[in-house]
mmCIF file of C-alpha atoms and ligand atoms in Angstrom:
data_model
loop_
_atom_site.group_PDB
_atom_site.id
_atom_site.type_symbol
_atom_site.label_atom_id
_atom_site.label_comp_id
_atom_site.label_asym_id
_atom_site.label_seq_id
_atom_site.Cartn_x
_atom_site.Cartn_y
_atom_site.Cartn_z
ATOM 1 C CA MET A 1 -39.211 -42.147 11.255
ATOM 2 C CA ARG A 2 -40.630 -41.742 14.772
ATOM 3 C CA PHE A 3 -38.437 -41.646 17.871
ATOM 4 C CA VAL A 4 -39.091 -42.936 21.383
ATOM 5 C CA ASP A 5 -36.135 -41.145 22.965
ATOM 6 C CA PHE A 6 -33.615 -38.388 22.306
ATOM 7 C CA LEU A 7 -30.060 -38.321 23.699
ATOM 8 C CA ILE A 8 -27.814 -35.248 23.731
ATOM 9 C CA PRO A 9 -24.188 -36.320 24.263
ATOM 10 C CA GLU A 10 -21.446 -33.727 24.750
ATOM 11 C CA THR A 11 -18.445 -35.589 23.321
ATOM 12 C CA LEU A 12 -17.679 -37.719 20.268
ATOM 13 C CA ASP A 13 -16.807 -40.693 22.506
ATOM 14 C CA GLU A 14 -20.150 -40.439 24.339
ATOM 15 C CA ALA A 15 -22.077 -40.194 21.061
ATOM 16 C CA ARG A 16 -20.233 -43.139 19.546
ATOM 17 C CA ALA A 17 -20.767 -45.240 22.692
ATOM 18 C CA ALA A 18 -24.517 -44.442 22.733
ATOM 19 C CA LEU A 19 -24.936 -45.318 19.053
ATOM 20 C CA GLU A 20 -22.905 -48.502 19.452
ATOM 21 C CA ALA A 21 -25.036 -49.600 22.431
ATOM 22 C CA LEU A 22 -28.307 -48.778 20.613
ATOM 23 C CA GLY A 23 -27.305 -50.718 17.489
ATOM 24 C CA ASP A 24 -30.099 -50.733 14.884
ATOM 25 C CA ARG A 25 -32.273 -48.575 17.173
ATOM 26 C CA GLY A 26 -29.753 -45.697 17.145
ATOM 27 C CA TYR A 27 -30.079 -42.783 14.715
ATOM 28 C CA ALA A 28 -27.407 -40.083 14.443
ATOM 29 C CA PHE A 29 -29.408 -36.865 14.391
ATOM 30 C CA ALA A 30 -27.594 -33.830 12.974
ATOM 31 C CA GLY A 31 -29.800 -31.167 11.345
ATOM 32 C CA GLY A 32 -32.691 -33.626 11.451
ATOM 33 C CA THR A 33 -34.034 -32.522 8.057
ATOM 34 C CA ALA A 34 -34.036 -36.024 6.512
ATOM 35 C CA PHE A 35 -35.739 -38.231 9.148
ATOM 36 C CA GLN A 36 -39.141 -37.847 7.464
ATOM 37 C CA TYR A 37 -37.712 -39.653 4.417
ATOM 38 C CA VAL A 38 -36.517 -42.644 6.500
ATOM 39 C CA SER A 39 -38.746 -45.672 7.308
ATOM 40 C CA ASP A 40 -39.807 -46.259 10.907
ATOM 41 C CA ARG A 41 -37.738 -48.587 13.081
ATOM 42 C CA PRO A 42 -39.281 -49.909 16.329
ATOM 43 C CA GLY A 43 -37.900 -48.131 19.379
ATOM 44 C CA ALA A 44 -35.674 -45.713 17.480
ATOM 45 C CA THR A 45 -33.627 -43.288 19.583
ATOM 46 C CA ALA A 46 -32.192 -40.102 18.118
ATOM 47 C CA VAL A 47 -28.657 -39.236 19.220
ATOM 48 C CA ASP A 48 -27.996 -35.515 18.709
ATOM 49 C CA ILE A 49 -24.481 -35.088 17.285
ATOM 50 C CA THR A 50 -24.435 -31.298 17.033
ATOM 51 C CA ARG A 51 -22.631 -30.635 20.360
ATOM 52 C CA LEU A 52 -19.523 -32.741 19.752
ATOM 53 C CA GLY A 53 -17.246 -29.920 18.578
ATOM 54 C CA LEU A 54 -17.489 -31.012 14.935
ATOM 55 C CA ARG A 55 -18.567 -27.634 13.523
ATOM 56 C CA GLY A 56 -16.191 -25.351 11.648
ATOM 57 C CA ILE A 57 -14.006 -24.876 8.568
ATOM 58 C CA ASP A 58 -10.207 -24.946 8.770
ATOM 59 C CA GLN A 59 -7.687 -24.156 6.062
ATOM 60 C CA THR A 60 -5.183 -26.954 5.547
ATOM 61 C CA ASP A 61 -2.137 -27.285 3.347
ATOM 62 C CA GLY A 62 -3.701 -26.773 -0.098
ATOM 63 C CA GLY A 63 -7.324 -27.048 0.941
ATOM 64 C CA PHE A 64 -9.990 -27.182 3.607
ATOM 65 C CA ARG A 65 -11.239 -29.469 6.356
ATOM 66 C CA VAL A 66 -14.943 -28.999 7.077
ATOM 67 C CA GLY A 67 -16.368 -30.444 10.303
ATOM 68 C CA ALA A 68 -19.341 -32.790 9.941
ATOM 69 C CA THR A 69 -21.848 -30.600 11.803
ATOM 70 C CA THR A 70 -20.912 -27.429 9.917
ATOM 71 C CA THR A 71 -24.207 -26.148 8.526
ATOM 72 C CA LEU A 72 -24.940 -25.396 4.890
ATOM 73 C CA THR A 73 -25.385 -21.739 5.870
ATOM 74 C CA ASP A 74 -21.835 -21.827 7.294
ATOM 75 C CA LEU A 75 -20.656 -23.061 3.862
ATOM 76 C CA VAL A 76 -22.443 -20.184 2.128
ATOM 77 C CA ARG A 77 -21.006 -17.551 4.492
ATOM 78 C CA TYR A 78 -17.417 -18.809 4.567
ATOM 79 C CA GLN A 79 -14.976 -16.898 2.361
ATOM 80 C CA ALA A 80 -11.434 -17.890 1.355
ATOM 81 C CA ASP A 81 -9.411 -18.100 -1.820
ATOM 82 C CA GLY A 82 -10.202 -21.347 -3.605
ATOM 83 C CA TRP A 83 -13.437 -22.010 -1.651
ATOM 84 C CA VAL A 84 -16.255 -23.253 -3.913
ATOM 85 C CA LEU A 85 -18.748 -25.014 -1.617
ATOM 86 C CA ASP A 86 -20.634 -21.725 -1.140
ATOM 87 C CA ARG A 87 -21.736 -22.014 -4.788
ATOM 88 C CA VAL A 88 -23.159 -25.473 -4.133
ATOM 89 C CA ALA A 89 -24.714 -24.890 -0.704
ATOM 90 C CA THR A 90 -26.501 -21.710 -1.726
ATOM 91 C CA ARG A 91 -28.517 -23.753 -4.279
ATOM 92 C CA ILE A 92 -29.807 -26.157 -1.604
ATOM 93 C CA PRO A 93 -33.303 -24.998 -0.643
ATOM 94 C CA THR A 94 -34.337 -23.280 1.506
ATOM 95 C CA HIS A 95 -32.563 -20.871 3.862
ATOM 96 C CA GLN A 96 -34.431 -22.542 6.759
ATOM 97 C CA VAL A 97 -33.092 -25.975 5.731
ATOM 98 C CA ARG A 98 -29.580 -24.585 5.160
ATOM 99 C CA ASN A 99 -29.540 -23.111 8.670
ATOM 100 C CA VAL A 100 -29.807 -26.562 10.297
ATOM 101 C CA SER A 101 -28.783 -29.062 7.639
ATOM 102 C CA THR A 102 -25.196 -30.258 8.033
ATOM 103 C CA VAL A 103 -22.381 -31.410 5.787
ATOM 104 C CA GLY A 104 -22.298 -34.858 7.422
ATOM 105 C CA GLY A 105 -26.059 -35.315 7.044
ATOM 106 C CA ASN A 106 -25.960 -34.287 3.392
ATOM 107 C CA ILE A 107 -23.343 -36.867 2.451
ATOM 108 C CA SER A 108 -24.102 -39.816 4.767
ATOM 109 C CA ARG A 109 -27.524 -40.758 3.378
ATOM 110 C CA LEU A 110 -27.759 -40.114 -0.353
ATOM 111 C CA PHE A 111 -30.916 -38.959 -2.111
ATOM 112 C CA PRO A 112 -31.504 -38.117 -5.781
ATOM 113 C CA TRP A 113 -31.200 -34.456 -4.800
ATOM 114 C CA SER A 114 -27.996 -34.666 -2.692
ATOM 115 C CA ASP A 115 -25.697 -31.892 -3.906
ATOM 116 C CA LEU A 116 -22.503 -31.835 -1.800
ATOM 117 C CA PRO A 117 -21.448 -35.352 -2.904
ATOM 118 C CA LEU A 118 -21.176 -34.074 -6.486
ATOM 119 C CA ALA A 119 -18.679 -31.387 -5.494
ATOM 120 C CA LEU A 120 -16.647 -33.800 -3.354
ATOM 121 C CA LEU A 121 -16.614 -36.364 -6.179
ATOM 122 C CA VAL A 122 -15.333 -34.066 -8.900
ATOM 123 C CA LEU A 123 -12.845 -32.311 -6.609
ATOM 124 C CA GLU A 124 -11.598 -35.689 -5.346
ATOM 125 C CA GLY A 125 -12.250 -34.715 -1.749
ATOM 126 C CA GLY A 126 -12.084 -36.968 1.281
ATOM 127 C CA VAL A 127 -14.558 -38.160 3.916
ATOM 128 C CA VAL A 128 -13.223 -38.593 7.439
ATOM 129 C CA ILE A 129 -14.953 -41.337 9.457
ATOM 130 C CA SER A 130 -14.358 -42.106 13.112
ATOM 131 C CA ASP A 131 -14.745 -45.669 14.364
ATOM 132 C CA GLY A 132 -12.689 -44.672 17.381
ATOM 133 C CA GLU A 133 -9.811 -43.652 15.138
ATOM 134 C CA GLU A 134 -10.235 -41.265 12.205
ATOM 135 C CA GLN A 135 -9.727 -42.626 8.688
ATOM 136 C CA THR A 136 -10.007 -40.607 5.497
ATOM 137 C CA HIS A 137 -11.783 -42.266 2.578
ATOM 138 C CA ALA A 138 -11.496 -40.955 -0.974
ATOM 139 C CA ALA A 139 -14.815 -39.458 -2.111
ATOM 140 C CA LEU A 140 -14.409 -41.306 -5.418
ATOM 141 C CA GLU A 141 -14.680 -44.569 -3.478
ATOM 142 C CA PHE A 142 -17.017 -43.411 -0.651
ATOM 143 C CA PHE A 143 -19.871 -42.461 -3.005
ATOM 144 C CA THR A 144 -19.850 -45.654 -5.084
ATOM 145 C CA ALA A 145 -22.520 -47.081 -2.710
ATOM 146 C CA GLN A 146 -25.036 -45.737 -0.169
ATOM 147 C CA PRO A 147 -22.564 -44.607 2.552
ATOM 148 C CA LEU A 148 -24.732 -45.499 5.567
ATOM 149 C CA ASN A 149 -24.609 -49.175 4.550
ATOM 150 C CA ARG A 150 -20.883 -49.275 5.152
ATOM 151 C CA PHE A 151 -20.947 -47.649 8.628
ATOM 152 C CA GLY A 152 -20.659 -49.864 11.692
ATOM 153 C CA HIS A 153 -22.813 -48.991 14.745
ATOM 154 C CA GLY A 154 -21.271 -45.882 16.285
ATOM 155 C CA ASP A 155 -19.273 -44.882 13.203
ATOM 156 C CA LEU A 156 -19.658 -41.189 12.420
ATOM 157 C CA VAL A 157 -18.467 -38.881 9.692
ATOM 158 C CA THR A 158 -16.394 -36.276 11.505
ATOM 159 C CA ALA A 159 -15.265 -34.110 8.570
ATOM 160 C CA VAL A 160 -14.786 -33.786 4.839
ATOM 161 C CA THR A 161 -11.701 -32.500 3.057
ATOM 162 C CA LEU A 162 -11.362 -30.798 -0.299
ATOM 163 C CA PRO A 163 -8.741 -28.853 -2.240
ATOM 164 C CA ALA A 164 -8.633 -25.108 -2.760
ATOM 165 C CA VAL A 165 -9.607 -24.487 -6.365
ATOM 166 C CA SER A 166 -7.437 -22.236 -8.518
ATOM 167 C CA PRO A 167 -6.017 -22.454 -12.062
ATOM 168 C CA PRO A 168 -5.018 -24.807 -13.585
ATOM 169 C CA LEU A 169 -7.879 -26.501 -11.645
ATOM 170 C CA GLY A 170 -11.365 -25.178 -12.420
ATOM 171 C CA PHE A 171 -14.788 -26.079 -10.992
ATOM 172 C CA GLY A 172 -18.270 -25.890 -12.521
ATOM 173 C CA PHE A 173 -21.668 -26.445 -10.872
ATOM 174 C CA LYS A 174 -25.217 -26.040 -12.139
ATOM 175 C CA LYS A 175 -28.663 -27.071 -10.963
ATOM 176 C CA GLU A 176 -32.135 -26.804 -12.514
ATOM 177 C CA ASN A 177 -35.277 -26.842 -10.411
ATOM 178 C CA ILE A 178 -38.798 -25.655 -11.141
ATOM 179 C CA THR A 179 -39.005 -23.303 -8.176
ATOM 180 C CA ASN A 180 -36.414 -22.100 -5.719
ATOM 181 C CA ALA A 181 -37.746 -24.464 -3.017
ATOM 182 C CA ALA A 182 -38.132 -27.551 -5.246
ATOM 183 C CA PHE A 183 -35.924 -30.621 -5.433
ATOM 184 C CA ALA A 184 -33.540 -30.621 -8.394
ATOM 185 C CA LEU A 185 -34.577 -31.810 -11.848
ATOM 186 C CA MET A 186 -30.910 -32.155 -12.703
ATOM 187 C CA THR A 187 -27.612 -31.174 -11.081
ATOM 188 C CA GLY A 188 -24.153 -31.386 -12.617
ATOM 189 C CA ALA A 189 -20.622 -30.685 -11.390
ATOM 190 C CA ALA A 190 -17.288 -30.758 -13.179
ATOM 191 C CA ALA A 191 -13.631 -30.203 -12.365
ATOM 192 C CA ILE A 192 -10.981 -29.769 -15.037
ATOM 193 C CA THR A 193 -7.218 -29.668 -14.546
ATOM 194 C CA LEU A 194 -5.332 -28.161 -17.463
ATOM 195 C CA ASP A 195 -1.836 -28.978 -18.602
ATOM 196 C CA GLY A 196 -1.156 -26.095 -20.976
ATOM 197 C CA GLU A 197 -3.712 -26.442 -23.781
ATOM 198 C CA ARG A 198 -4.596 -30.032 -22.836
ATOM 199 C CA LEU A 199 -7.319 -31.454 -20.564
ATOM 200 C CA ALA A 200 -5.028 -33.285 -18.146
ATOM 201 C CA LYS A 201 -7.829 -34.427 -15.813
ATOM 202 C CA VAL A 202 -11.618 -34.251 -16.152
ATOM 203 C CA ARG A 203 -14.046 -35.171 -13.388
ATOM 204 C CA LEU A 204 -17.785 -35.057 -14.040
ATOM 205 C CA ALA A 205 -20.768 -36.051 -11.890
ATOM 206 C CA ALA A 206 -24.553 -35.788 -12.066
ATOM 207 C CA ASN A 207 -27.581 -36.209 -9.803
ATOM 208 C CA GLY A 208 -31.204 -35.102 -9.619
ATOM 209 C CA ALA A 209 -32.186 -36.938 -12.776
ATOM 210 C CA LEU A 210 -30.355 -40.071 -11.559
ATOM 211 C CA ALA A 211 -31.146 -42.219 -8.508
ATOM 212 C CA VAL A 212 -27.981 -41.248 -6.613
ATOM 213 C CA PRO A 213 -24.948 -39.043 -7.293
ATOM 214 C CA GLN A 214 -22.948 -40.655 -10.045
ATOM 215 C CA ARG A 215 -19.534 -40.061 -11.581
ATOM 216 C CA LEU A 216 -19.599 -40.113 -15.387
ATOM 217 C CA THR A 217 -16.374 -41.918 -16.244
ATOM 218 C CA ALA A 218 -17.214 -42.547 -19.916
ATOM 219 C CA VAL A 219 -17.288 -38.792 -20.563
ATOM 220 C CA GLU A 220 -14.157 -38.230 -18.466
ATOM 221 C CA ASP A 221 -12.260 -40.902 -20.409
ATOM 222 C CA ALA A 222 -13.368 -39.491 -23.756
ATOM 223 C CA LEU A 223 -12.036 -36.017 -22.885
ATOM 224 C CA GLU A 224 -8.885 -36.614 -20.849
ATOM 225 C CA GLY A 225 -5.706 -35.964 -22.795
ATOM 226 C CA ARG A 226 -7.523 -34.077 -25.542
ATOM 227 C CA ALA A 227 -7.313 -30.402 -26.508
ATOM 228 C CA ALA A 228 -8.907 -27.872 -24.142
ATOM 229 C CA ASP A 229 -11.544 -27.133 -26.754
ATOM 230 C CA PRO A 230 -15.154 -26.699 -25.556
ATOM 231 C CA SER A 231 -16.476 -27.798 -28.954
ATOM 232 C CA LEU A 232 -15.464 -31.362 -27.974
ATOM 233 C CA PHE A 233 -17.771 -31.429 -24.957
ATOM 234 C CA ALA A 234 -21.159 -31.989 -26.628
ATOM 235 C CA GLY A 235 -20.030 -35.098 -28.539
ATOM 236 C CA ALA A 236 -18.308 -36.660 -25.528
ATOM 237 C CA VAL A 237 -21.342 -36.002 -23.313
ATOM 238 C CA GLU A 238 -23.830 -37.290 -25.896
ATOM 239 C CA ASP A 239 -21.853 -40.519 -26.376
ATOM 240 C CA GLY A 240 -21.148 -40.988 -22.663
ATOM 241 C CA ILE A 241 -24.540 -40.524 -20.987
ATOM 242 C CA GLY A 242 -26.934 -42.532 -23.183
ATOM 243 C CA GLY A 243 -26.744 -45.739 -21.147
ATOM 244 C CA LEU A 244 -27.501 -44.089 -17.783
ATOM 245 C CA ASP A 245 -30.824 -44.595 -15.984
ATOM 246 C CA TRP A 246 -32.222 -41.056 -16.453
ATOM 247 C CA ARG A 247 -35.349 -40.327 -14.394
ATOM 248 C CA GLY A 248 -37.664 -37.424 -15.114
ATOM 249 C CA ARG A 249 -39.087 -35.657 -12.068
ATOM 250 C CA GLU A 250 -41.801 -33.070 -11.424
ATOM 251 C CA GLY A 251 -43.850 -34.386 -14.390
ATOM 252 C CA MET A 252 -40.932 -34.412 -16.851
ATOM 253 C CA SER A 253 -40.308 -37.513 -18.992
ATOM 254 C CA ASP A 254 -37.161 -39.636 -18.701
ATOM 255 C CA GLU A 255 -36.192 -38.511 -22.222
ATOM 256 C CA PHE A 256 -36.514 -34.865 -21.143
ATOM 257 C CA ALA A 257 -34.280 -35.647 -18.129
ATOM 258 C CA ARG A 258 -31.620 -37.198 -20.386
ATOM 259 C CA HIS A 259 -31.676 -34.174 -22.677
ATOM 260 C CA LEU A 260 -31.530 -31.734 -19.742
ATOM 261 C CA GLY A 261 -28.660 -33.810 -18.349
ATOM 262 C CA GLY A 262 -26.697 -33.390 -21.575
ATOM 263 C CA VAL A 263 -27.215 -29.634 -21.646
ATOM 264 C CA ILE A 264 -26.232 -29.106 -18.008
ATOM 265 C CA LEU A 265 -23.177 -31.346 -18.234
ATOM 266 C CA CYS A 266 -21.866 -29.346 -21.201
ATOM 267 C CA ASP A 267 -22.502 -26.154 -19.226
ATOM 268 C CA VAL A 268 -20.538 -27.319 -16.171
ATOM 269 C CA LEU A 269 -17.646 -28.540 -18.327
ATOM 270 C CA GLU A 270 -17.500 -25.116 -19.989
ATOM 271 C CA GLN A 271 -17.643 -23.367 -16.596
ATOM 272 C CA ALA A 272 -14.841 -25.591 -15.265
ATOM 273 C CA LEU A 273 -12.671 -25.002 -18.346
ATOM 274 C CA GLN A 274 -13.145 -21.241 -18.150
ATOM 275 C CA ALA A 275 -12.218 -21.295 -14.455
ATOM 276 C CA ALA A 276 -9.219 -23.565 -15.091
ATOM 277 C CA LYS A 277 -7.944 -20.979 -17.586
ATOM 278 C CA GLY A 278 -8.396 -18.290 -14.940
ATOM 279 C CA GLU A 279 -11.045 -16.492 -16.983
ATOM 280 C CA ALA A 280 -13.889 -14.732 -15.169
ATOM 281 C CA GLU A 281 -17.124 -16.741 -15.230
HETATM 282 C C1 FAD B 1 -37.570 -29.662 1.532
HETATM 283 C C2 FAD B 1 -36.122 -30.064 1.473
HETATM 284 C C3 FAD B 1 -35.425 -29.849 0.277
HETATM 285 C C4 FAD B 1 -34.077 -30.230 0.180
HETATM 286 N N1 FAD B 1 -33.416 -30.045 -0.996
HETATM 287 C C5 FAD B 1 -32.120 -30.422 -1.092
HETATM 288 C C6 FAD B 1 -31.389 -30.269 -2.287
HETATM 289 O O1 FAD B 1 -31.876 -29.795 -3.308
HETATM 290 N N2 FAD B 1 -30.087 -30.636 -2.307
HETATM 291 C C7 FAD B 1 -29.486 -31.180 -1.210
HETATM 292 O O2 FAD B 1 -28.303 -31.501 -1.269
HETATM 293 N N3 FAD B 1 -30.156 -31.330 -0.058
HETATM 294 C C8 FAD B 1 -31.454 -30.976 0.021
HETATM 295 N N4 FAD B 1 -32.114 -31.111 1.195
HETATM 296 C C9 FAD B 1 -31.371 -31.549 2.371
HETATM 297 C C10 FAD B 1 -31.114 -33.021 2.353
HETATM 298 O O3 FAD B 1 -32.144 -33.706 1.744
HETATM 299 C C11 FAD B 1 -30.960 -33.594 3.747
HETATM 300 O O4 FAD B 1 -32.190 -33.413 4.434
HETATM 301 C C12 FAD B 1 -29.893 -32.901 4.552
HETATM 302 O O5 FAD B 1 -28.750 -32.596 3.806
HETATM 303 C C13 FAD B 1 -29.498 -33.786 5.696
HETATM 304 O O6 FAD B 1 -28.690 -33.039 6.585
HETATM 305 P P1 FAD B 1 -29.023 -33.065 8.138
HETATM 306 O O7 FAD B 1 -27.892 -32.444 8.841
HETATM 307 O O8 FAD B 1 -30.372 -32.493 8.384
HETATM 308 O O9 FAD B 1 -28.996 -34.637 8.381
HETATM 309 P P2 FAD B 1 -29.931 -35.534 9.280
HETATM 310 O O10 FAD B 1 -31.332 -35.465 8.783
HETATM 311 O O11 FAD B 1 -29.704 -35.243 10.710
HETATM 312 O O12 FAD B 1 -29.298 -36.952 8.934
HETATM 313 C C14 FAD B 1 -29.383 -37.495 7.630
HETATM 314 C C15 FAD B 1 -28.858 -38.950 7.673
HETATM 315 O O13 FAD B 1 -27.455 -38.949 7.825
HETATM 316 C C16 FAD B 1 -27.075 -39.566 9.066
HETATM 317 N N5 FAD B 1 -26.014 -38.719 9.607
HETATM 318 C C17 FAD B 1 -26.088 -37.389 9.854
HETATM 319 N N6 FAD B 1 -24.890 -36.914 10.238
HETATM 320 C C18 FAD B 1 -24.042 -37.981 10.253
HETATM 321 C C19 FAD B 1 -22.668 -38.141 10.568
HETATM 322 N N7 FAD B 1 -21.897 -37.097 10.932
HETATM 323 N N8 FAD B 1 -22.126 -39.377 10.480
HETATM 324 C C20 FAD B 1 -22.878 -40.437 10.103
HETATM 325 N N9 FAD B 1 -24.197 -40.350 9.783
HETATM 326 C C21 FAD B 1 -24.760 -39.130 9.853
HETATM 327 C C22 FAD B 1 -28.335 -39.603 9.909
HETATM 328 O O14 FAD B 1 -28.350 -40.683 10.824
HETATM 329 C C23 FAD B 1 -29.404 -39.767 8.833
HETATM 330 O O15 FAD B 1 -29.514 -41.099 8.432
HETATM 331 C C24 FAD B 1 -33.450 -30.785 1.304
HETATM 332 C C25 FAD B 1 -34.164 -30.988 2.497
HETATM 333 C C26 FAD B 1 -35.475 -30.636 2.587
HETATM 334 C C27 FAD B 1 -36.200 -30.863 3.885
#
């Protein structure tokens, strides 16, 4: 995408008003690391949204609220009990991209390699959107379609919310790429909530080898309510992922992608179970 103008508003109201007035020609510009993947629009104007006071991480009752222009490096550096987004953000290449790329930018326009949506999906986080008033949308619903298609002109993501993770809730995340700076071949995330020796809730999501981040409900349904026994994972994953549209990347076949998907999804389920039990990973 090429721009004919660049605006730098200082408040959320100013940014929203500029984007509303520009309509289809307006482009919310956060870290600006994705505009080269977006088709040209005649007369496009970038509206910088990094000076609106939307950067920072706050602890809330039971979790965190992360401002939309918080950078991926901020996520890596932040430390608090129950904080897991550092594990996800640190796998997004490279340090240069992490320094400018923002939470809002990572979740508003989805790509096959988008990582933060996986964590928000499995942890049942929230996405806060301002259309003048803030409304929180459940991540489980927000990521069922390309988010940008549901925004009105001027609507902006202002924050995301997620729970603090501690037993009996456990989180798992894994990503395979050919080199440190390459896009993912396959990424998986899981969250498991235990009720004693039972899998009370299972959330599982994949990307990289799929077109967009996707929740894997067939696997979740097959495991929920069953014994917290990792030997059940391989069968449930094998049965639950066959019908998905697996896409091999970086010269790998689709069949390789499906197989890699199965392996990684078992890994993240095992990680999440171990963490839910409070065992060191
Ligand atoms: C070489 C390279 C490799 C990468 N690898 C990965 C990877 O493996 N995993 C991964 O997750 N990411 C990866 N990324 C980053 C990812 O692809 C996006 O570029 C990045 O997350 C977008 O963040 P940004 O702040 O730069 O957004 P921008 O580029 O500024 O914006 C992205 C889109 O979101 C919109 N937008 C931005 N903020 C908001 C908001 N608050 N409200 C509404 N709309 C908004 C913009 O209008 C635009 O359409 C990679 C990027 C590069 C360049």
